[in-house]
Amino acid sequence: MSYIIDRRENAKKKSTVNRQRFLRRYKQHIKRAVEDAIHDRSIKEIDQGGQVTIPRRDISEPVFHHGEGGLRHKIFPGNKEFVEGDEFKRPESGGGGGAGQGKASNQGEGEDDFTFTISQEEFLDFMFEDLELPWMVRKQLKDATSFETRRAGFTSSGSPEKLHIVRSLRAAHARRIALTDKNVRQQIRALRKELWALEDTPPSVEKTEKITALREQITQLEKGSRKLPFLDDFDLRYTNLVRVPLPSSKAVMFCIMDVSGSMTQSVKDIAKRFFILLYLFLNRNYKQIDVVFVRHHTHAKEVDEQEFFYSRETGGTIVSSALALTADIIDARYPPADWNIYIAQASDGDNWDGDSTTCSKLLASRILPKTQYYAYVEITTGPHQNLWHEYEQVREAFKEQFAMQQITDAGDIYPVFRRLFEKRTEGGAHES
């Protein structure tokens, strides 16, 4: 095995490796602060910026230097009090002549922690760093609504703001050269050479008359060439821009939430926080993505964002109703050939007797063959319910497409979310 040691130096004799280590430590503090903020905040404040505190000992970049102790020989310049050869004792430890008014604490930590405020944009950047929808693939060009403007050479017509000055002047110069008589240009060059040669000779009356005659002759010849316009409409060149359609990466996310009577208010709050986090992540990272909200108890219903998060309707539990509705929506509006389909489901795992088997059959036959990724979150502090055990068999059959995690309290939301949507680096699970 080969080891590569990077000894390049940055400014102030600081090594690149140490600087990278310092930056990693700095980011870890911010990520920890973001996790704490998500755990403590209410649903409405979850995406706000906030303060981040880094211990003072961790904001100093490590450097190599000589430590205290040992035998040293130093020469210092003298002043009015000391002259060369004088010896004086080293100050006692802690007795430096600092001018500050602060005092060290009794724990030895004499400096305040470093606290700063990060904006909402920075907060979201750190929150969703290194996350993505798994197995995203580019589908075929259908209803290509996204275009990219690219340069495609130059044209002889266009709007004034696209006028290319350099190209236009170059074309005008070429035109003037092409339309001017070659013999005339040669005559002008020959007369100028003759004129320059006469100007270097001693003055005389005959020479003056000859110079005057040459200048008049050159002027007459140049008048003929100057009849050509300096810049003609024919010379104008414009930058040519074309719109190129881009491959569409359309995606749809189904959010399925159990709102049955077995879901207590605290469990529903955790489910809502998980889906809000997911919703922020989608809006933040993807420009074109559809979100379909499905609530269910004994019956499932497609709802809007407001009703999904704030409706108080409840009832019994039949999970298969939500899966059947999801499959119907996919068949009707989201063909797998054109759409990357994702599904996230949150439930406490409690289900009607015998319905869990129906759920696994629906997943295996109608949903998972068409989806890129399915994430199931079970929110419970007790033992797993029958839905979890049924889904374990589904996970064995669809290892890459199907993921399931358990959440016991609000502190698990963010770590579970990161595990479900961490970057995948190999192959797609399902490509149509």
PDB file of N, CA and C in Angstrom, residues 328-418:
ATOM      1  N   ASP A 328     -53.530   3.955  -8.075  1.00  0.00           N
ATOM      2  CA  ASP A 328     -54.468   4.495  -9.071  1.00  0.00           C
ATOM      3  C   ASP A 328     -53.986   5.838  -9.612  1.00  0.00           C
ATOM      4  N   ILE A 329     -53.458   6.696  -8.733  1.00  0.00           N
ATOM      5  CA  ILE A 329     -52.958   8.000  -9.175  1.00  0.00           C
ATOM      6  C   ILE A 329     -51.762   7.841 -10.109  1.00  0.00           C
ATOM      7  N   ILE A 330     -50.881   6.885  -9.771  1.00  0.00           N
ATOM      8  CA  ILE A 330     -49.725   6.638 -10.639  1.00  0.00           C
ATOM      9  C   ILE A 330     -50.192   6.198 -12.022  1.00  0.00           C
ATOM     10  N   ASP A 331     -51.148   5.268 -12.059  1.00  0.00           N
ATOM     11  CA  ASP A 331     -51.638   4.784 -13.358  1.00  0.00           C
ATOM     12  C   ASP A 331     -52.297   5.900 -14.165  1.00  0.00           C
ATOM     13  N   ALA A 332     -52.974   6.802 -13.478  1.00  0.00           N
ATOM     14  CA  ALA A 332     -53.731   7.832 -14.184  1.00  0.00           C
ATOM     15  C   ALA A 332     -52.884   9.020 -14.613  1.00  0.00           C
ATOM     16  N   ARG A 333     -51.911   9.426 -13.779  1.00  0.00           N
ATOM     17  CA  ARG A 333     -51.232  10.704 -14.036  1.00  0.00           C
ATOM     18  C   ARG A 333     -49.716  10.641 -14.151  1.00  0.00           C
ATOM     19  N   TYR A 334     -49.090   9.607 -13.688  1.00  0.00           N
ATOM     20  CA  TYR A 334     -47.627   9.579 -13.657  1.00  0.00           C
ATOM     21  C   TYR A 334     -47.084   8.294 -14.270  1.00  0.00           C
ATOM     22  N   PRO A 335     -47.052   8.195 -15.596  1.00  0.00           N
ATOM     23  CA  PRO A 335     -46.482   6.992 -16.231  1.00  0.00           C
ATOM     24  C   PRO A 335     -45.003   6.842 -15.869  1.00  0.00           C
ATOM     25  N   PRO A 336     -44.572   5.662 -15.477  1.00  0.00           N
ATOM     26  CA  PRO A 336     -43.174   5.466 -15.052  1.00  0.00           C
ATOM     27  C   PRO A 336     -42.152   5.768 -16.132  1.00  0.00           C
ATOM     28  N   ALA A 337     -42.556   5.707 -17.397  1.00  0.00           N
ATOM     29  CA  ALA A 337     -41.601   6.002 -18.463  1.00  0.00           C
ATOM     30  C   ALA A 337     -41.191   7.470 -18.463  1.00  0.00           C
ATOM     31  N   ASP A 338     -42.029   8.320 -17.918  1.00  0.00           N
ATOM     32  CA  ASP A 338     -41.759   9.757 -17.944  1.00  0.00           C
ATOM     33  C   ASP A 338     -41.434  10.344 -16.573  1.00  0.00           C
ATOM     34  N   TRP A 339     -41.737   9.631 -15.516  1.00  0.00           N
ATOM     35  CA  TRP A 339     -41.613  10.204 -14.186  1.00  0.00           C
ATOM     36  C   TRP A 339     -40.764   9.329 -13.273  1.00  0.00           C
ATOM     37  N   ASN A 340     -39.942  10.006 -12.459  1.00  0.00           N
ATOM     38  CA  ASN A 340     -39.291   9.342 -11.327  1.00  0.00           C
ATOM     39  C   ASN A 340     -40.279   9.383 -10.160  1.00  0.00           C
ATOM     40  N   ILE A 341     -40.689   8.224  -9.704  1.00  0.00           N
ATOM     41  CA  ILE A 341     -41.749   8.153  -8.700  1.00  0.00           C
ATOM     42  C   ILE A 341     -41.155   7.765  -7.340  1.00  0.00           C
ATOM     43  N   TYR A 342     -41.462   8.580  -6.336  1.00  0.00           N
ATOM     44  CA  TYR A 342     -40.999   8.338  -4.967  1.00  0.00           C
ATOM     45  C   TYR A 342     -42.199   8.351  -4.026  1.00  0.00           C
ATOM     46  N   ILE A 343     -42.098   7.546  -2.988  1.00  0.00           N
ATOM     47  CA  ILE A 343     -43.186   7.469  -2.015  1.00  0.00           C
ATOM     48  C   ILE A 343     -42.584   7.460  -0.614  1.00  0.00           C
ATOM     49  N   ALA A 344     -43.163   8.263   0.276  1.00  0.00           N
ATOM     50  CA  ALA A 344     -42.783   8.267   1.691  1.00  0.00           C
ATOM     51  C   ALA A 344     -44.044   8.030   2.515  1.00  0.00           C
ATOM     52  N   GLN A 345     -44.003   7.048   3.397  1.00  0.00           N
ATOM     53  CA  GLN A 345     -45.167   6.697   4.211  1.00  0.00           C
ATOM     54  C   GLN A 345     -44.799   6.768   5.680  1.00  0.00           C
ATOM     55  N   ALA A 346     -45.681   7.358   6.479  1.00  0.00           N
ATOM     56  CA  ALA A 346     -45.473   7.428   7.926  1.00  0.00           C
ATOM     57  C   ALA A 346     -46.699   6.857   8.623  1.00  0.00           C
ATOM     58  N   SER A 347     -46.450   5.968   9.592  1.00  0.00           N
ATOM     59  CA  SER A 347     -47.553   5.323  10.308  1.00  0.00           C
ATOM     60  C   SER A 347     -47.044   4.836  11.652  1.00  0.00           C
ATOM     61  N   ASP A 348     -47.987   4.527  12.561  1.00  0.00           N
ATOM     62  CA  ASP A 348     -47.566   3.917  13.820  1.00  0.00           C
ATOM     63  C   ASP A 348     -47.503   2.401  13.701  1.00  0.00           C
ATOM     64  N   GLY A 349     -47.832   1.866  12.525  1.00  0.00           N
ATOM     65  CA  GLY A 349     -47.731   0.417  12.284  1.00  0.00           C
ATOM     66  C   GLY A 349     -48.995  -0.350  12.603  1.00  0.00           C
ATOM     67  N   ASP A 350     -49.922   0.298  13.266  1.00  0.00           N
ATOM     68  CA  ASP A 350     -51.177  -0.387  13.614  1.00  0.00           C
ATOM     69  C   ASP A 350     -52.060  -0.489  12.370  1.00  0.00           C
ATOM     70  N   ASN A 351     -52.598  -1.673  12.096  1.00  0.00           N
ATOM     71  CA  ASN A 351     -53.393  -1.872  10.883  1.00  0.00           C
ATOM     72  C   ASN A 351     -54.505  -2.873  11.155  1.00  0.00           C
ATOM     73  N   TRP A 352     -55.511  -2.844  10.330  1.00  0.00           N
ATOM     74  CA  TRP A 352     -56.644  -3.769  10.438  1.00  0.00           C
ATOM     75  C   TRP A 352     -56.155  -5.204  10.202  1.00  0.00           C
ATOM     76  N   ASP A 353     -56.767  -6.174  10.924  1.00  0.00           N
ATOM     77  CA  ASP A 353     -56.353  -7.576  10.792  1.00  0.00           C
ATOM     78  C   ASP A 353     -56.468  -8.023   9.338  1.00  0.00           C
ATOM     79  N   GLY A 354     -55.407  -8.606   8.852  1.00  0.00           N
ATOM     80  CA  GLY A 354     -55.407  -9.134   7.493  1.00  0.00           C
ATOM     81  C   GLY A 354     -55.107  -8.104   6.417  1.00  0.00           C
ATOM     82  N   ASP A 355     -55.123  -6.822   6.753  1.00  0.00           N
ATOM     83  CA  ASP A 355     -54.894  -5.800   5.726  1.00  0.00           C
ATOM     84  C   ASP A 355     -53.422  -5.647   5.380  1.00  0.00           C
ATOM     85  N   SER A 356     -52.548  -5.999   6.329  1.00  0.00           N
ATOM     86  CA  SER A 356     -51.117  -5.852   6.050  1.00  0.00           C
ATOM     87  C   SER A 356     -50.681  -6.741   4.889  1.00  0.00           C
ATOM     88  N   THR A 357     -51.277  -7.941   4.799  1.00  0.00           N
ATOM     89  CA  THR A 357     -50.954  -8.824   3.673  1.00  0.00           C
ATOM     90  C   THR A 357     -51.396  -8.185   2.352  1.00  0.00           C
ATOM     91  N   THR A 358     -52.550  -7.550   2.376  1.00  0.00           N
ATOM     92  CA  THR A 358     -53.014  -6.837   1.180  1.00  0.00           C
ATOM     93  C   THR A 358     -52.040  -5.719   0.795  1.00  0.00           C
ATOM     94  N   CYS A 359     -51.496  -5.048   1.817  1.00  0.00           N
ATOM     95  CA  CYS A 359     -50.536  -3.965   1.554  1.00  0.00           C
ATOM     96  C   CYS A 359     -49.295  -4.492   0.840  1.00  0.00           C
ATOM     97  N   SER A 360     -48.759  -5.607   1.332  1.00  0.00           N
ATOM     98  CA  SER A 360     -47.544  -6.147   0.710  1.00  0.00           C
ATOM     99  C   SER A 360     -47.814  -6.592  -0.724  1.00  0.00           C
ATOM    100  N   LYS A 361     -49.013  -7.133  -0.969  1.00  0.00           N
ATOM    101  CA  LYS A 361     -49.342  -7.539  -2.345  1.00  0.00           C
ATOM    102  C   LYS A 361     -49.458  -6.324  -3.266  1.00  0.00           C
ATOM    103  N   LEU A 362     -50.074  -5.259  -2.754  1.00  0.00           N
ATOM    104  CA  LEU A 362     -50.178  -4.034  -3.561  1.00  0.00           C
ATOM    105  C   LEU A 362     -48.800  -3.453  -3.872  1.00  0.00           C
ATOM    106  N   LEU A 363     -47.929  -3.471  -2.873  1.00  0.00           N
ATOM    107  CA  LEU A 363     -46.579  -2.944  -3.083  1.00  0.00           C
ATOM    108  C   LEU A 363     -45.840  -3.757  -4.134  1.00  0.00           C
ATOM    109  N   ALA A 364     -45.912  -5.074  -4.014  1.00  0.00           N
ATOM    110  CA  ALA A 364     -45.143  -5.940  -4.913  1.00  0.00           C
ATOM    111  C   ALA A 364     -45.697  -5.935  -6.335  1.00  0.00           C
ATOM    112  N   SER A 365     -47.005  -5.813  -6.476  1.00  0.00           N
ATOM    113  CA  SER A 365     -47.592  -5.959  -7.813  1.00  0.00           C
ATOM    114  C   SER A 365     -47.832  -4.633  -8.531  1.00  0.00           C
ATOM    115  N   ARG A 366     -48.257  -3.591  -7.810  1.00  0.00           N
ATOM    116  CA  ARG A 366     -48.680  -2.373  -8.491  1.00  0.00           C
ATOM    117  C   ARG A 366     -47.790  -1.151  -8.252  1.00  0.00           C
ATOM    118  N   ILE A 367     -47.047  -1.139  -7.157  1.00  0.00           N
ATOM    119  CA  ILE A 367     -46.330   0.104  -6.819  1.00  0.00           C
ATOM    120  C   ILE A 367     -44.824   0.002  -7.034  1.00  0.00           C
ATOM    121  N   LEU A 368     -44.184  -0.937  -6.368  1.00  0.00           N
ATOM    122  CA  LEU A 368     -42.714  -0.984  -6.415  1.00  0.00           C
ATOM    123  C   LEU A 368     -42.153  -1.220  -7.821  1.00  0.00           C
ATOM    124  N   PRO A 369     -42.785  -1.991  -8.698  1.00  0.00           N
ATOM    125  CA  PRO A 369     -42.232  -2.108 -10.065  1.00  0.00           C
ATOM    126  C   PRO A 369     -42.212  -0.786 -10.824  1.00  0.00           C
ATOM    127  N   LYS A 370     -42.940   0.210 -10.356  1.00  0.00           N
ATOM    128  CA  LYS A 370     -43.011   1.492 -11.063  1.00  0.00           C
ATOM    129  C   LYS A 370     -42.287   2.618 -10.335  1.00  0.00           C
ATOM    130  N   THR A 371     -41.832   2.376  -9.138  1.00  0.00           N
ATOM    131  CA  THR A 371     -41.242   3.457  -8.337  1.00  0.00           C
ATOM    132  C   THR A 371     -39.733   3.352  -8.278  1.00  0.00           C
ATOM    133  N   GLN A 372     -39.111   4.508  -8.047  1.00  0.00           N
ATOM    134  CA  GLN A 372     -37.667   4.547  -7.847  1.00  0.00           C
ATOM    135  C   GLN A 372     -37.301   4.218  -6.404  1.00  0.00           C
ATOM    136  N   TYR A 373     -38.142   4.667  -5.485  1.00  0.00           N
ATOM    137  CA  TYR A 373     -37.747   4.527  -4.078  1.00  0.00           C
ATOM    138  C   TYR A 373     -38.978   4.653  -3.201  1.00  0.00           C
ATOM    139  N   TYR A 374     -39.057   3.800  -2.182  1.00  0.00           N
ATOM    140  CA  TYR A 374     -40.182   3.817  -1.237  1.00  0.00           C
ATOM    141  C   TYR A 374     -39.593   3.844   0.175  1.00  0.00           C
ATOM    142  N   ALA A 375     -39.956   4.859   0.949  1.00  0.00           N
ATOM    143  CA  ALA A 375     -39.430   5.002   2.315  1.00  0.00           C
ATOM    144  C   ALA A 375     -40.587   4.883   3.308  1.00  0.00           C
ATOM    145  N   TYR A 376     -40.477   3.909   4.194  1.00  0.00           N
ATOM    146  CA  TYR A 376     -41.509   3.731   5.214  1.00  0.00           C
ATOM    147  C   TYR A 376     -40.941   4.087   6.577  1.00  0.00           C
ATOM    148  N   VAL A 377     -41.660   4.915   7.327  1.00  0.00           N
ATOM    149  CA  VAL A 377     -41.245   5.328   8.670  1.00  0.00           C
ATOM    150  C   VAL A 377     -42.310   4.885   9.653  1.00  0.00           C
ATOM    151  N   GLU A 378     -41.925   4.103  10.629  1.00  0.00           N
ATOM    152  CA  GLU A 378     -42.866   3.675  11.670  1.00  0.00           C
ATOM    153  C   GLU A 378     -42.552   4.444  12.946  1.00  0.00           C
ATOM    154  N   ILE A 379     -43.545   5.129  13.471  1.00  0.00           N
ATOM    155  CA  ILE A 379     -43.360   5.970  14.656  1.00  0.00           C
ATOM    156  C   ILE A 379     -43.982   5.257  15.842  1.00  0.00           C
ATOM    157  N   THR A 380     -43.157   4.675  16.666  1.00  0.00           N
ATOM    158  CA  THR A 380     -43.652   3.939  17.822  1.00  0.00           C
ATOM    159  C   THR A 380     -42.550   3.764  18.848  1.00  0.00           C
ATOM    160  N   THR A 381     -42.937   3.750  20.103  1.00  0.00           N
ATOM    161  CA  THR A 381     -41.961   3.491  21.172  1.00  0.00           C
ATOM    162  C   THR A 381     -42.080   2.057  21.673  1.00  0.00           C
ATOM    163  N   GLY A 382     -43.107   1.347  21.255  1.00  0.00           N
ATOM    164  CA  GLY A 382     -43.309  -0.024  21.701  1.00  0.00           C
ATOM    165  C   GLY A 382     -42.822  -1.015  20.663  1.00  0.00           C
ATOM    166  N   PRO A 383     -43.232  -2.263  20.790  1.00  0.00           N
ATOM    167  CA  PRO A 383     -42.826  -3.285  19.815  1.00  0.00           C
ATOM    168  C   PRO A 383     -43.464  -3.006  18.455  1.00  0.00           C
ATOM    169  N   HIS A 384     -42.823  -3.542  17.429  1.00  0.00           N
ATOM    170  CA  HIS A 384     -43.338  -3.319  16.075  1.00  0.00           C
ATOM    171  C   HIS A 384     -44.691  -4.006  15.891  1.00  0.00           C
ATOM    172  N   GLN A 385     -45.527  -3.383  15.039  1.00  0.00           N
ATOM    173  CA  GLN A 385     -46.849  -3.911  14.737  1.00  0.00           C
ATOM    174  C   GLN A 385     -46.760  -4.854  13.535  1.00  0.00           C
ATOM    175  N   ASN A 386     -47.917  -5.419  13.156  1.00  0.00           N
ATOM    176  CA  ASN A 386     -47.920  -6.393  12.068  1.00  0.00           C
ATOM    177  C   ASN A 386     -47.517  -5.782  10.725  1.00  0.00           C
ATOM    178  N   LEU A 387     -47.757  -4.487  10.537  1.00  0.00           N
ATOM    179  CA  LEU A 387     -47.368  -3.858   9.268  1.00  0.00           C
ATOM    180  C   LEU A 387     -45.858  -3.867   9.093  1.00  0.00           C
ATOM    181  N   TRP A 388     -45.127  -3.632  10.166  1.00  0.00           N
ATOM    182  CA  TRP A 388     -43.655  -3.651  10.099  1.00  0.00           C
ATOM    183  C   TRP A 388     -43.160  -5.037   9.690  1.00  0.00           C
ATOM    184  N   HIS A 389     -43.695  -6.075  10.314  1.00  0.00           N
ATOM    185  CA  HIS A 389     -43.236  -7.428   9.995  1.00  0.00           C
ATOM    186  C   HIS A 389     -43.590  -7.801   8.552  1.00  0.00           C
ATOM    187  N   GLU A 390     -44.731  -7.331   8.069  1.00  0.00           N
ATOM    188  CA  GLU A 390     -45.093  -7.612   6.682  1.00  0.00           C
ATOM    189  C   GLU A 390     -44.158  -6.870   5.725  1.00  0.00           C
ATOM    190  N   TYR A 391     -43.828  -5.636   6.080  1.00  0.00           N
ATOM    191  CA  TYR A 391     -42.939  -4.844   5.233  1.00  0.00           C
ATOM    192  C   TYR A 391     -41.508  -5.383   5.219  1.00  0.00           C
ATOM    193  N   GLU A 392     -41.107  -6.073   6.286  1.00  0.00           N
ATOM    194  CA  GLU A 392     -39.759  -6.667   6.285  1.00  0.00           C
ATOM    195  C   GLU A 392     -39.612  -7.666   5.149  1.00  0.00           C
ATOM    196  N   GLN A 393     -40.673  -8.388   4.844  1.00  0.00           N
ATOM    197  CA  GLN A 393     -40.611  -9.326   3.719  1.00  0.00           C
ATOM    198  C   GLN A 393     -40.517  -8.581   2.390  1.00  0.00           C
ATOM    199  N   VAL A 394     -41.206  -7.455   2.307  1.00  0.00           N
ATOM    200  CA  VAL A 394     -41.119  -6.644   1.094  1.00  0.00           C
ATOM    201  C   VAL A 394     -39.701  -6.113   0.918  1.00  0.00           C
ATOM    202  N   ARG A 395     -39.093  -5.696   2.029  1.00  0.00           N
ATOM    203  CA  ARG A 395     -37.724  -5.173   1.942  1.00  0.00           C
ATOM    204  C   ARG A 395     -36.740  -6.232   1.454  1.00  0.00           C
ATOM    205  N   GLU A 396     -36.943  -7.468   1.864  1.00  0.00           N
ATOM    206  CA  GLU A 396     -36.066  -8.543   1.401  1.00  0.00           C
ATOM    207  C   GLU A 396     -36.190  -8.736  -0.107  1.00  0.00           C
ATOM    208  N   ALA A 397     -37.400  -8.549  -0.633  1.00  0.00           N
ATOM    209  CA  ALA A 397     -37.624  -8.766  -2.068  1.00  0.00           C
ATOM    210  C   ALA A 397     -37.187  -7.565  -2.905  1.00  0.00           C
ATOM    211  N   PHE A 398     -37.264  -6.354  -2.308  1.00  0.00           N
ATOM    212  CA  PHE A 398     -36.889  -5.130  -3.054  1.00  0.00           C
ATOM    213  C   PHE A 398     -35.884  -4.350  -2.211  1.00  0.00           C
ATOM    214  N   LYS A 399     -34.662  -4.862  -2.117  1.00  0.00           N
ATOM    215  CA  LYS A 399     -33.680  -4.307  -1.187  1.00  0.00           C
ATOM    216  C   LYS A 399     -33.269  -2.887  -1.537  1.00  0.00           C
ATOM    217  N   GLU A 400     -33.140  -2.564  -2.813  1.00  0.00           N
ATOM    218  CA  GLU A 400     -32.682  -1.229  -3.185  1.00  0.00           C
ATOM    219  C   GLU A 400     -33.813  -0.209  -3.221  1.00  0.00           C
ATOM    220  N   GLN A 401     -35.000  -0.660  -3.552  1.00  0.00           N
ATOM    221  CA  GLN A 401     -36.121   0.272  -3.708  1.00  0.00           C
ATOM    222  C   GLN A 401     -36.838   0.560  -2.403  1.00  0.00           C
ATOM    223  N   PHE A 402     -36.814  -0.374  -1.480  1.00  0.00           N
ATOM    224  CA  PHE A 402     -37.643  -0.243  -0.287  1.00  0.00           C
ATOM    225  C   PHE A 402     -36.765  -0.057   0.952  1.00  0.00           C
ATOM    226  N   ALA A 403     -37.040   1.016   1.708  1.00  0.00           N
ATOM    227  CA  ALA A 403     -36.287   1.285   2.945  1.00  0.00           C
ATOM    228  C   ALA A 403     -37.285   1.532   4.066  1.00  0.00           C
ATOM    229  N   MET A 404     -36.936   1.124   5.267  1.00  0.00           N
ATOM    230  CA  MET A 404     -37.829   1.326   6.419  1.00  0.00           C
ATOM    231  C   MET A 404     -36.997   1.662   7.650  1.00  0.00           C
ATOM    232  N   GLN A 405     -37.501   2.611   8.420  1.00  0.00           N
ATOM    233  CA  GLN A 405     -36.821   3.066   9.623  1.00  0.00           C
ATOM    234  C   GLN A 405     -37.849   3.286  10.725  1.00  0.00           C
ATOM    235  N   GLN A 406     -37.375   3.243  11.968  1.00  0.00           N
ATOM    236  CA  GLN A 406     -38.252   3.486  13.110  1.00  0.00           C
ATOM    237  C   GLN A 406     -37.894   4.810  13.764  1.00  0.00           C
ATOM    238  N   ILE A 407     -38.902   5.550  14.174  1.00  0.00           N
ATOM    239  CA  ILE A 407     -38.717   6.792  14.922  1.00  0.00           C
ATOM    240  C   ILE A 407     -39.399   6.628  16.270  1.00  0.00           C
ATOM    241  N   THR A 408     -38.661   6.875  17.334  1.00  0.00           N
ATOM    242  CA  THR A 408     -39.234   6.755  18.676  1.00  0.00           C
ATOM    243  C   THR A 408     -39.577   8.105  19.288  1.00  0.00           C
ATOM    244  N   ASP A 409     -38.796   9.141  18.964  1.00  0.00           N
ATOM    245  CA  ASP A 409     -39.116  10.482  19.452  1.00  0.00           C
ATOM    246  C   ASP A 409     -38.657  11.513  18.431  1.00  0.00           C
ATOM    247  N   ALA A 410     -38.898  12.779  18.727  1.00  0.00           N
ATOM    248  CA  ALA A 410     -38.586  13.835  17.762  1.00  0.00           C
ATOM    249  C   ALA A 410     -37.101  13.919  17.432  1.00  0.00           C
ATOM    250  N   GLY A 411     -36.259  13.489  18.385  1.00  0.00           N
ATOM    251  CA  GLY A 411     -34.826  13.535  18.139  1.00  0.00           C
ATOM    252  C   GLY A 411     -34.363  12.587  17.057  1.00  0.00           C
ATOM    253  N   ASP A 412     -35.196  11.590  16.716  1.00  0.00           N
ATOM    254  CA  ASP A 412     -34.807  10.625  15.673  1.00  0.00           C
ATOM    255  C   ASP A 412     -35.161  11.107  14.270  1.00  0.00           C
ATOM    256  N   ILE A 413     -35.950  12.182  14.158  1.00  0.00           N
ATOM    257  CA  ILE A 413     -36.466  12.566  12.836  1.00  0.00           C
ATOM    258  C   ILE A 413     -35.335  12.883  11.863  1.00  0.00           C
ATOM    259  N   TYR A 414     -34.455  13.777  12.264  1.00  0.00           N
ATOM    260  CA  TYR A 414     -33.413  14.216  11.336  1.00  0.00           C
ATOM    261  C   TYR A 414     -32.419  13.092  11.001  1.00  0.00           C
ATOM    262  N   PRO A 415     -31.903  12.326  11.990  1.00  0.00           N
ATOM    263  CA  PRO A 415     -31.005  11.219  11.625  1.00  0.00           C
ATOM    264  C   PRO A 415     -31.677  10.195  10.705  1.00  0.00           C
ATOM    265  N   VAL A 416     -32.943   9.875  10.975  1.00  0.00           N
ATOM    266  CA  VAL A 416     -33.651   8.924  10.113  1.00  0.00           C
ATOM    267  C   VAL A 416     -33.824   9.498   8.715  1.00  0.00           C
ATOM    268  N   PHE A 417     -34.155  10.781   8.645  1.00  0.00           N
ATOM    269  CA  PHE A 417     -34.326  11.427   7.341  1.00  0.00           C
ATOM    270  C   PHE A 417     -33.027  11.365   6.536  1.00  0.00           C
ATOM    271  N   ARG A 418     -31.906  11.612   7.178  1.00  0.00           N
ATOM    272  CA  ARG A 418     -30.626  11.568   6.475  1.00  0.00           C
ATOM    273  C   ARG A 418     -30.303  10.156   6.006  1.00  0.00           C
TER     274      ARG A 418
END
